[in-house]
Short mmCIF file of C-alpha atoms in Angstrom, two decimals:
data_model
loop_
_atom_site.label_atom_id
_atom_site.label_comp_id
_atom_site.label_asym_id
_atom_site.label_seq_id
_atom_site.Cartn_x
_atom_site.Cartn_y
_atom_site.Cartn_z
CA UNK B 1 102.31 135.00 65.47
CA UNK B 2 99.90 133.73 68.61
CA UNK B 3 98.08 131.66 66.24
CA UNK B 4 101.02 130.23 64.52
CA UNK B 5 102.38 129.36 68.28
CA UNK B 6 99.09 127.65 68.96
CA UNK B 7 99.19 125.69 65.90
CA UNK B 8 102.43 124.53 66.56
CA UNK B 9 101.63 123.31 70.13
CA UNK B 10 98.73 121.48 68.77
CA UNK B 11 100.99 119.87 66.09
CA UNK B 12 103.47 118.61 69.04
CA UNK B 13 100.32 117.66 70.79
CA UNK B 14 99.36 115.45 67.90
CA UNK B 15 102.49 113.96 67.49
CA UNK B 16 102.84 113.17 70.96
CA UNK B 17 99.15 111.74 70.80
CA UNK B 18 100.36 109.44 68.18
CA UNK B 19 103.66 108.10 69.87
CA UNK B 20 101.70 107.39 72.65
CA UNK B 21 98.86 105.28 70.90
CA UNK B 22 102.18 103.45 68.99
CA UNK B 23 103.90 102.76 72.34
CA UNK B 24 100.46 101.47 73.53
CA UNK B 25 100.07 99.25 70.71
CA UNK B 26 103.38 98.31 70.65
CA UNK B 27 103.31 96.91 74.52
CA UNK B 28 99.95 95.28 74.10
CA UNK B 29 101.13 93.57 71.03
CA UNK B 30 104.64 92.25 72.62
CA UNK B 31 102.37 91.02 76.00
CA UNK B 32 100.31 89.11 73.61
CA UNK B 33 103.19 87.54 72.03
CA UNK B 34 104.83 86.94 75.36
CA UNK B 35 101.80 85.31 76.63
CA UNK B 36 101.29 83.09 73.43
CA UNK B 37 104.97 82.24 73.30
CA UNK B 38 105.17 81.09 77.23
CA UNK B 39 101.74 79.47 76.99
CA UNK B 40 102.43 77.68 73.96
CA UNK B 41 106.17 76.85 74.58
CA UNK B 42 105.29 75.68 78.47
CA UNK B 43 102.70 73.01 77.57
CA UNK B 44 103.72 72.04 74.10
CA UNK B 45 107.75 72.19 74.18
CA UNK B 46 108.99 72.16 77.58
CA UNK B 47 106.47 69.87 79.51
CA UNK B 48 107.32 66.57 77.90
CA UNK B 49 111.01 67.24 78.25
CA UNK B 50 110.76 67.47 82.15
CA UNK B 51 111.46 63.94 81.92
CA UNK B 52 115.23 64.33 81.11
CA UNK B 53 115.41 65.48 84.54
CA UNK B 54 115.11 61.90 85.62
CA UNK B 55 117.66 60.99 83.17
CA UNK B 56 120.40 63.16 83.34
CA UNK B 57 120.15 66.80 85.52
CA UNK B 58 122.82 68.00 83.12
CA UNK B 59 121.12 66.87 79.96
CA UNK B 60 117.96 68.50 81.16
CA UNK B 61 119.57 71.78 81.90
CA UNK B 62 121.51 71.80 78.31
CA UNK B 63 118.61 71.08 76.39
CA UNK B 64 116.34 73.68 78.34
CA UNK B 65 119.08 76.45 78.33
CA UNK B 66 119.03 75.92 74.33
CA UNK B 67 115.34 76.25 74.60
CA UNK B 68 115.46 79.17 76.78
CA UNK B 69 117.98 81.04 74.40
CA UNK B 70 115.57 81.32 71.16
CA UNK B 71 112.83 81.78 73.97
CA UNK B 72 114.43 85.18 75.17
CA UNK B 73 115.59 85.72 71.40
CA UNK B 74 112.19 86.10 69.79
CA UNK B 75 111.40 88.24 73.32
CA UNK B 76 114.31 90.48 72.10
CA UNK B 77 113.66 90.92 68.56
CA UNK B 78 109.55 91.48 69.46
CA UNK B 79 110.32 94.00 72.19
CA UNK B 80 112.62 95.87 70.30
CA UNK B 81 110.92 96.23 67.02
CA UNK B 82 107.25 96.60 68.62
CA UNK B 83 108.10 98.70 71.56
CA UNK B 84 110.94 100.82 69.75
CA UNK B 85 113.74 100.20 72.19
CA UNK B 86 117.06 101.36 71.96
CA UNK B 87 120.14 100.37 73.95
CA UNK B 88 123.30 101.78 74.94
CA UNK B 89 126.04 99.38 77.19
CA UNK B 90 128.63 100.77 78.50
CA UNK B 91 131.72 99.73 80.76
CA UNK B 92 132.98 96.16 80.84
CA UNK B 93 131.95 93.32 79.15
CA UNK B 94 130.78 89.74 80.76
CA UNK B 95 133.32 87.10 79.60
CA UNK B 96 131.49 84.20 77.62
CA UNK B 97 132.63 81.38 80.43
CA UNK B 98 132.54 83.33 83.77
CA UNK B 99 130.02 82.66 86.24
CA UNK B 100 128.96 85.78 88.10
CA UNK B 101 126.68 87.86 90.23
CA UNK B 102 125.04 90.45 88.30
CA UNK B 103 123.92 93.15 91.12
CA UNK B 104 121.59 95.56 89.41
CA UNK B 105 119.80 98.76 90.80
CA UNK B 106 115.68 98.34 90.39
CA UNK B 107 114.51 101.34 89.25
CA UNK B 108 111.53 100.37 87.63
CA UNK B 109 109.30 96.91 88.47
CA UNK B 110 110.43 95.51 84.97
CA UNK B 111 114.06 96.01 84.88
CA UNK B 112 114.63 92.79 84.56
CA UNK B 113 112.99 92.46 81.16
CA UNK B 114 115.15 94.97 79.81
CA UNK B 115 118.38 93.09 80.95
CA UNK B 116 117.02 89.91 78.95
CA UNK B 117 118.18 92.31 75.86
CA UNK B 118 121.62 92.73 77.71
CA UNK B 119 122.02 88.92 78.20
CA UNK B 120 120.81 88.12 74.51
CA UNK B 121 123.36 90.87 73.24
CA UNK B 122 126.12 89.08 75.00
CA UNK B 123 124.77 85.46 73.68
CA UNK B 124 124.33 84.69 77.67
CA UNK B 125 120.57 84.28 77.79
CA UNK B 126 121.18 80.45 78.25
CA UNK B 127 123.00 80.87 81.62
CA UNK B 128 121.14 83.91 82.96
CA UNK B 129 118.91 83.46 85.76
CA UNK B 130 116.91 86.11 87.92
CA UNK B 131 116.22 86.18 91.40
CA UNK B 132 112.50 87.35 91.60
CA UNK B 133 109.85 87.46 94.06
CA UNK B 134 108.40 84.21 94.71
CA UNK B 135 104.91 85.23 93.55
CA UNK B 136 106.13 85.47 90.09
CA UNK B 137 106.25 81.78 89.47
CA UNK B 138 102.35 81.47 90.01
CA UNK B 139 101.57 83.65 86.85
CA UNK B 140 100.16 81.32 84.28
CA UNK B 141 102.18 80.35 81.45
CA UNK B 142 104.93 83.03 82.00
CA UNK B 143 105.51 82.00 85.46
CA UNK B 144 106.00 78.30 84.65
CA UNK B 145 108.99 79.22 82.03
CA UNK B 146 110.82 81.00 84.52
CA UNK B 147 110.39 77.83 86.64
CA UNK B 148 111.80 75.72 83.93
CA UNK B 149 114.38 77.94 83.26
CA UNK B 150 115.56 77.47 86.86
CA UNK B 151 114.93 81.24 88.09
CA UNK B 152 115.49 81.81 91.87
CA UNK B 153 112.30 82.68 93.70
CA UNK B 154 112.58 84.61 96.70
CA UNK B 155 110.08 84.15 99.44
CA UNK B 156 111.05 87.22 101.80
CA UNK B 157 111.49 84.44 104.64
CA UNK B 158 115.09 84.79 105.54
CA UNK B 159 115.38 81.01 106.76
CA UNK B 160 113.58 79.50 103.37
CA UNK B 161 115.94 82.27 100.96
CA UNK B 162 118.88 81.39 102.90
CA UNK B 163 118.66 77.40 102.62
CA UNK B 164 117.46 77.94 98.92
CA UNK B 165 120.58 80.52 97.89
CA UNK B 166 122.79 77.96 99.35
CA UNK B 167 121.53 74.89 97.49
CA UNK B 168 121.31 77.16 94.27
CA UNK B 169 125.23 77.88 94.33
CA UNK B 170 126.12 74.46 95.18
CA UNK B 171 124.35 72.94 92.30
CA UNK B 172 126.28 75.24 90.18
CA UNK B 173 129.72 74.38 91.80
CA UNK B 174 128.86 70.48 91.18
CA UNK B 175 127.52 70.41 88.30
CA UNK B 176 130.00 73.43 86.95
CA UNK B 177 127.24 75.32 85.67
CA UNK B 178 128.73 78.96 84.24
CA UNK B 179 125.28 80.87 85.18
CA UNK B 180 124.93 84.42 85.86
CA UNK B 181 122.49 85.17 88.65
CA UNK B 182 121.02 88.77 88.06
CA UNK B 183 120.10 90.17 91.70
CA UNK B 184 118.77 93.09 93.08
CA UNK B 185 120.03 94.14 96.38
CA UNK B 186 117.39 96.83 97.08
CA UNK B 187 115.00 94.46 97.20
CA UNK B 188 111.93 96.43 95.60
CA UNK B 189 112.08 98.77 92.85
CA UNK B 190 111.71 102.55 93.11
CA UNK B 191 108.03 103.05 93.30
CA UNK B 192 106.96 106.68 95.01
CA UNK B 193 105.67 104.61 98.01
CA UNK B 194 108.94 102.80 98.13
CA UNK B 195 111.13 105.61 98.06
CA UNK B 196 109.04 107.73 100.65
CA UNK B 197 109.30 104.29 102.80
CA UNK B 198 113.15 104.44 101.83
CA UNK B 199 113.54 108.09 102.80
CA UNK B 200 111.91 107.09 106.34
CA UNK B 201 114.53 104.40 106.60
CA UNK B 202 117.49 106.69 106.02
CA UNK B 203 116.12 109.18 108.42
CA UNK B 204 115.94 106.54 111.22
CA UNK B 205 119.28 105.01 110.68
CA UNK B 206 120.85 108.28 110.47
CA UNK B 207 121.99 107.47 106.35
CA UNK B 208 121.67 109.89 103.47
CA UNK B 209 118.64 110.26 101.56
CA UNK B 210 118.78 108.37 98.03
CA UNK B 211 116.62 110.11 95.28
CA UNK B 212 117.49 107.18 92.45
CA UNK B 213 118.25 104.46 94.52
CA UNK B 214 117.07 102.57 97.66
CA UNK B 215 119.62 101.47 100.27
CA UNK B 216 120.57 97.84 99.56
CA UNK B 217 119.57 94.96 101.82
CA UNK B 218 123.24 93.41 102.45
CA UNK B 219 121.89 90.05 103.95
CA UNK B 220 120.77 88.50 100.76
CA UNK B 221 123.75 90.07 98.85
CA UNK B 222 126.49 88.75 101.61
CA UNK B 223 125.17 85.15 101.68
CA UNK B 224 125.14 85.14 97.67
CA UNK B 225 129.07 86.02 97.77
CA UNK B 226 129.97 83.61 100.45
CA UNK B 227 128.10 80.72 98.97
CA UNK B 228 129.17 81.50 95.41
CA UNK B 229 133.13 81.65 96.72
CA UNK B 230 135.08 78.78 94.71
CA UNK B 231 132.84 79.34 91.88
CA UNK B 232 131.45 82.60 90.84
CA UNK B 233 134.38 84.59 89.21
CA UNK B 234 133.28 88.23 89.68
CA UNK B 235 130.50 90.56 90.88
CA UNK B 236 129.32 92.53 88.08
CA UNK B 237 127.80 96.08 89.44
CA UNK B 238 125.33 97.11 86.88
CA UNK B 239 123.39 100.55 86.73
CA UNK B 240 120.34 101.03 84.60
CA UNK B 241 119.00 104.21 83.63
CA UNK B 242 116.43 105.27 81.46
CA UNK B 243 115.73 108.15 78.91
CA UNK B 244 112.29 109.23 78.54
CA UNK B 245 108.81 108.36 80.49
CA UNK B 246 109.40 106.30 83.61
CA UNK B 247 106.52 104.80 84.56
CA UNK B 248 104.93 104.76 88.17
CA UNK B 249 102.40 102.61 88.07
CA UNK B 250 101.62 99.24 86.11
CA UNK B 251 99.14 101.10 84.03
CA UNK B 252 101.66 103.52 82.70
CA UNK B 253 102.92 100.81 80.83
CA UNK B 254 99.61 99.92 79.19
CA UNK B 255 99.32 103.44 78.20
CA UNK B 256 102.59 103.96 76.47
CA UNK B 257 104.35 105.90 79.55
CA UNK B 258 107.43 103.51 79.65
CA UNK B 259 111.12 104.42 78.40
CA UNK B 260 112.45 103.57 75.11
CA UNK B 261 116.11 104.60 75.72
CA UNK B 262 117.86 102.06 77.98
CA UNK B 263 121.43 102.45 79.45
CA UNK B 264 123.02 99.85 81.00
CA UNK B 265 126.66 99.91 82.57
CA UNK B 266 128.73 97.32 83.97
CA UNK B 267 131.83 96.99 86.29
CA UNK B 268 133.55 93.96 86.64
CA UNK B 269 134.93 93.07 90.30
CA UNK B 270 136.92 89.70 90.46
CA UNK B 271 135.09 87.96 93.64
CA UNK B 272 139.01 87.58 95.02
CA UNK B 273 139.18 91.22 95.26
CA UNK B 274 136.26 91.62 97.53
CA UNK B 275 136.46 91.66 101.37
CA UNK B 276 136.34 88.11 103.18
CA UNK B 277 133.97 88.97 106.07
CA UNK B 278 130.21 89.76 106.21
CA UNK B 279 130.74 93.20 107.68
CA UNK B 280 133.01 93.85 105.00
CA UNK B 281 130.78 92.94 102.21
CA UNK B 282 128.06 94.66 103.83
CA UNK B 283 130.03 98.10 103.86
CA UNK B 284 131.48 97.05 99.97
CA UNK B 285 127.76 96.97 98.91
CA UNK B 286 126.69 100.15 100.79
CA UNK B 287 129.75 101.79 99.01
CA UNK B 288 128.79 100.74 95.57
CA UNK B 289 125.34 102.00 95.95
CA UNK B 290 126.59 105.29 97.22
CA UNK B 291 128.52 105.45 94.20
CA UNK B 292 125.66 104.27 92.02
CA UNK B 293 123.38 107.23 93.50
CA UNK B 294 126.21 109.89 92.36
CA UNK B 295 126.64 108.40 88.76
CA UNK B 296 122.79 108.35 88.40
CA UNK B 297 122.37 111.84 89.72
CA UNK B 298 124.94 112.86 87.04
CA UNK B 299 123.18 111.27 84.61
CA UNK B 300 119.75 112.50 85.20
CA UNK B 301 120.29 116.02 86.37
CA UNK B 302 123.61 116.93 84.47
CA UNK B 303 123.48 114.71 80.96
CA UNK B 304 126.83 112.94 82.20
CA UNK B 305 126.93 109.64 80.44
CA UNK B 306 127.38 106.36 82.83
CA UNK B 307 130.24 105.58 81.13
CA UNK B 308 132.59 104.93 78.20
CA UNK B 309 130.44 102.96 75.28
CA UNK B 310 131.68 99.21 74.96
CA UNK B 311 134.61 99.30 72.49
CA UNK B 312 134.09 95.55 71.45
CA UNK B 313 131.51 93.37 71.56
CA UNK B 314 130.46 89.83 70.59
CA UNK B 315 128.57 89.16 67.35
CA UNK B 316 125.16 90.60 67.95
CA UNK B 317 123.04 87.71 66.71
CA UNK B 318 121.42 88.06 63.19
CA UNK B 319 122.02 84.24 62.75
CA UNK B 320 120.27 83.62 65.73
CA UNK B 321 117.03 85.89 64.46
CA UNK B 322 117.31 84.15 61.31
CA UNK B 323 117.44 80.74 62.79
CA UNK B 324 114.73 81.52 65.84
CA UNK B 325 111.71 81.49 63.74
CA UNK B 326 112.32 78.67 61.78
CA UNK B 327 113.65 76.48 64.67
CA UNK B 328 110.21 77.30 66.56
CA UNK B 329 108.09 76.31 63.16
CA UNK B 330 110.17 72.95 63.37
CA UNK B 331 108.91 72.35 66.84
CA UNK B 332 105.44 73.18 65.74
CA UNK B 333 105.40 70.95 63.41
CA UNK B 334 107.27 67.77 65.27
CA UNK B 335 106.86 67.80 69.09
CA UNK B 336 103.26 68.71 69.40
CA UNK B 337 102.02 66.00 66.53
CA UNK B 338 100.30 64.01 69.17
CA UNK B 339 98.41 66.85 70.13
CA UNK B 340 97.26 67.64 66.31
CA UNK B 341 96.42 63.88 66.14
CA UNK B 342 94.20 64.30 69.40
CA UNK B 343 92.38 67.08 67.95
CA UNK B 344 91.61 65.32 64.31
CA UNK B 345 90.12 62.46 66.35
CA UNK B 346 88.17 64.61 69.11
CA UNK B 347 87.05 68.28 69.39
CA UNK B 348 87.21 67.89 72.98
CA UNK B 349 91.06 66.90 73.29
CA UNK B 350 92.25 70.80 73.32
CA UNK B 351 89.90 71.52 76.33
CA UNK B 352 91.17 68.15 78.02
CA UNK B 353 94.92 68.99 77.29
CA UNK B 354 94.54 72.57 78.56
CA UNK B 355 92.71 71.57 81.66
CA UNK B 356 95.25 68.92 82.35
CA UNK B 357 98.17 71.02 81.52
CA UNK B 358 96.78 74.00 83.91
CA UNK B 359 96.38 71.47 86.84
CA UNK B 360 99.96 69.89 86.47
CA UNK B 361 101.47 73.45 86.48
CA UNK B 362 99.39 74.70 89.16
CA UNK B 363 100.66 71.94 91.33
CA UNK B 364 104.43 72.17 90.11
CA UNK B 365 104.19 75.85 90.75
CA UNK B 366 102.23 75.42 94.31
CA UNK B 367 105.27 72.75 95.63
CA UNK B 368 107.80 74.44 93.57
CA UNK B 369 108.66 70.76 92.81
CA UNK B 370 110.79 71.48 89.49
CA UNK B 371 113.67 73.52 91.41
CA UNK B 372 113.88 71.41 94.44
CA UNK B 373 113.97 68.40 92.34
CA UNK B 374 116.72 69.55 90.14
CA UNK B 375 119.07 70.42 92.96
CA UNK B 376 118.12 67.04 94.75
CA UNK B 377 119.55 65.27 91.60
CA UNK B 378 123.04 67.42 90.93
CA UNK B 379 123.82 66.76 94.71
CA UNK B 380 123.07 63.37 94.29
CA UNK B 381 125.03 62.77 91.29
CA UNK B 382 128.12 65.14 92.04
CA UNK B 383 128.91 64.23 95.18
CA UNK B 384 131.92 66.48 95.05
CA UNK B 385 132.87 69.95 93.04
CA UNK B 386 134.42 69.08 89.92
CA UNK B 387 138.00 69.53 89.42
#
């Protein structure tokens, strides 16, 4: 009997080892696809069309939104099937034409990657924007795409971020863009070190300790809401939770220790129902995070679902899956044609193109030119808020 138990433990250990290998291979393959897609897309598809910004900012943003939709469609299918991801959506749906602030907890460093999948399921990736650390835009290839898709860079310098947020929402209002900004009010992820610092802060301020969250930094949230009044329709209070392994370090992802069961719960709060004062907004945000902590404690400790499953959903997008591959094949054969002609003329052409592209994008990344230029042109072209 003891030998049977030992053999059973060995079989379980063997299966777990195979599963970790599969997850590792899937993650590495997905990251390679993301790298190639970002590098190839940024240098060959997106760079030539930045000239549209000088013609019409709305045309420029419309075209890049079109590319963004297919970019994240390929990301969705590659990540879902290679990494074995499964999603469960509960709560409220986001209306297709509504602009809003999507406030989510920050459980892991890469929560925003999972939120791509949520917005893809809603067919809203072309309107999705994410507030990310400023360092993200310096990542070669991938960071360049984030800039071109007009994601918001946060420098952690309040004077700079306050002005950038104000201009960001002002450009949305003037151009009538129905965007969705994903915003992490905690400011950082729930790593062991950040959790320890969060407990020290709670003790110092006389606040309860959170096990599944950090206390929110309300300054950015208040400013986003106040700057978005008159254009944003709602604040979406989102809670993300995971089943399975939760990574504590970046290397955990590489070795297959990442969650494959993702649960996203969303509650819609009309902007007109939120407090009007900064003090009231700060209190409202803190109360939402207190409720979020209780919901997560029930989920992890007592296996209580985050909410009722979504009863209706938008067409999921098989048509998008079927059209995304031939679409990019068409672009591969048409837009980069001058590059292939150069390659046929001189073997040095790819190296020259790569060096030139790296120089251009390093310059743009360092000075954040596209972000400020697009806002400047929108503010000049659309003097007042459209009716």
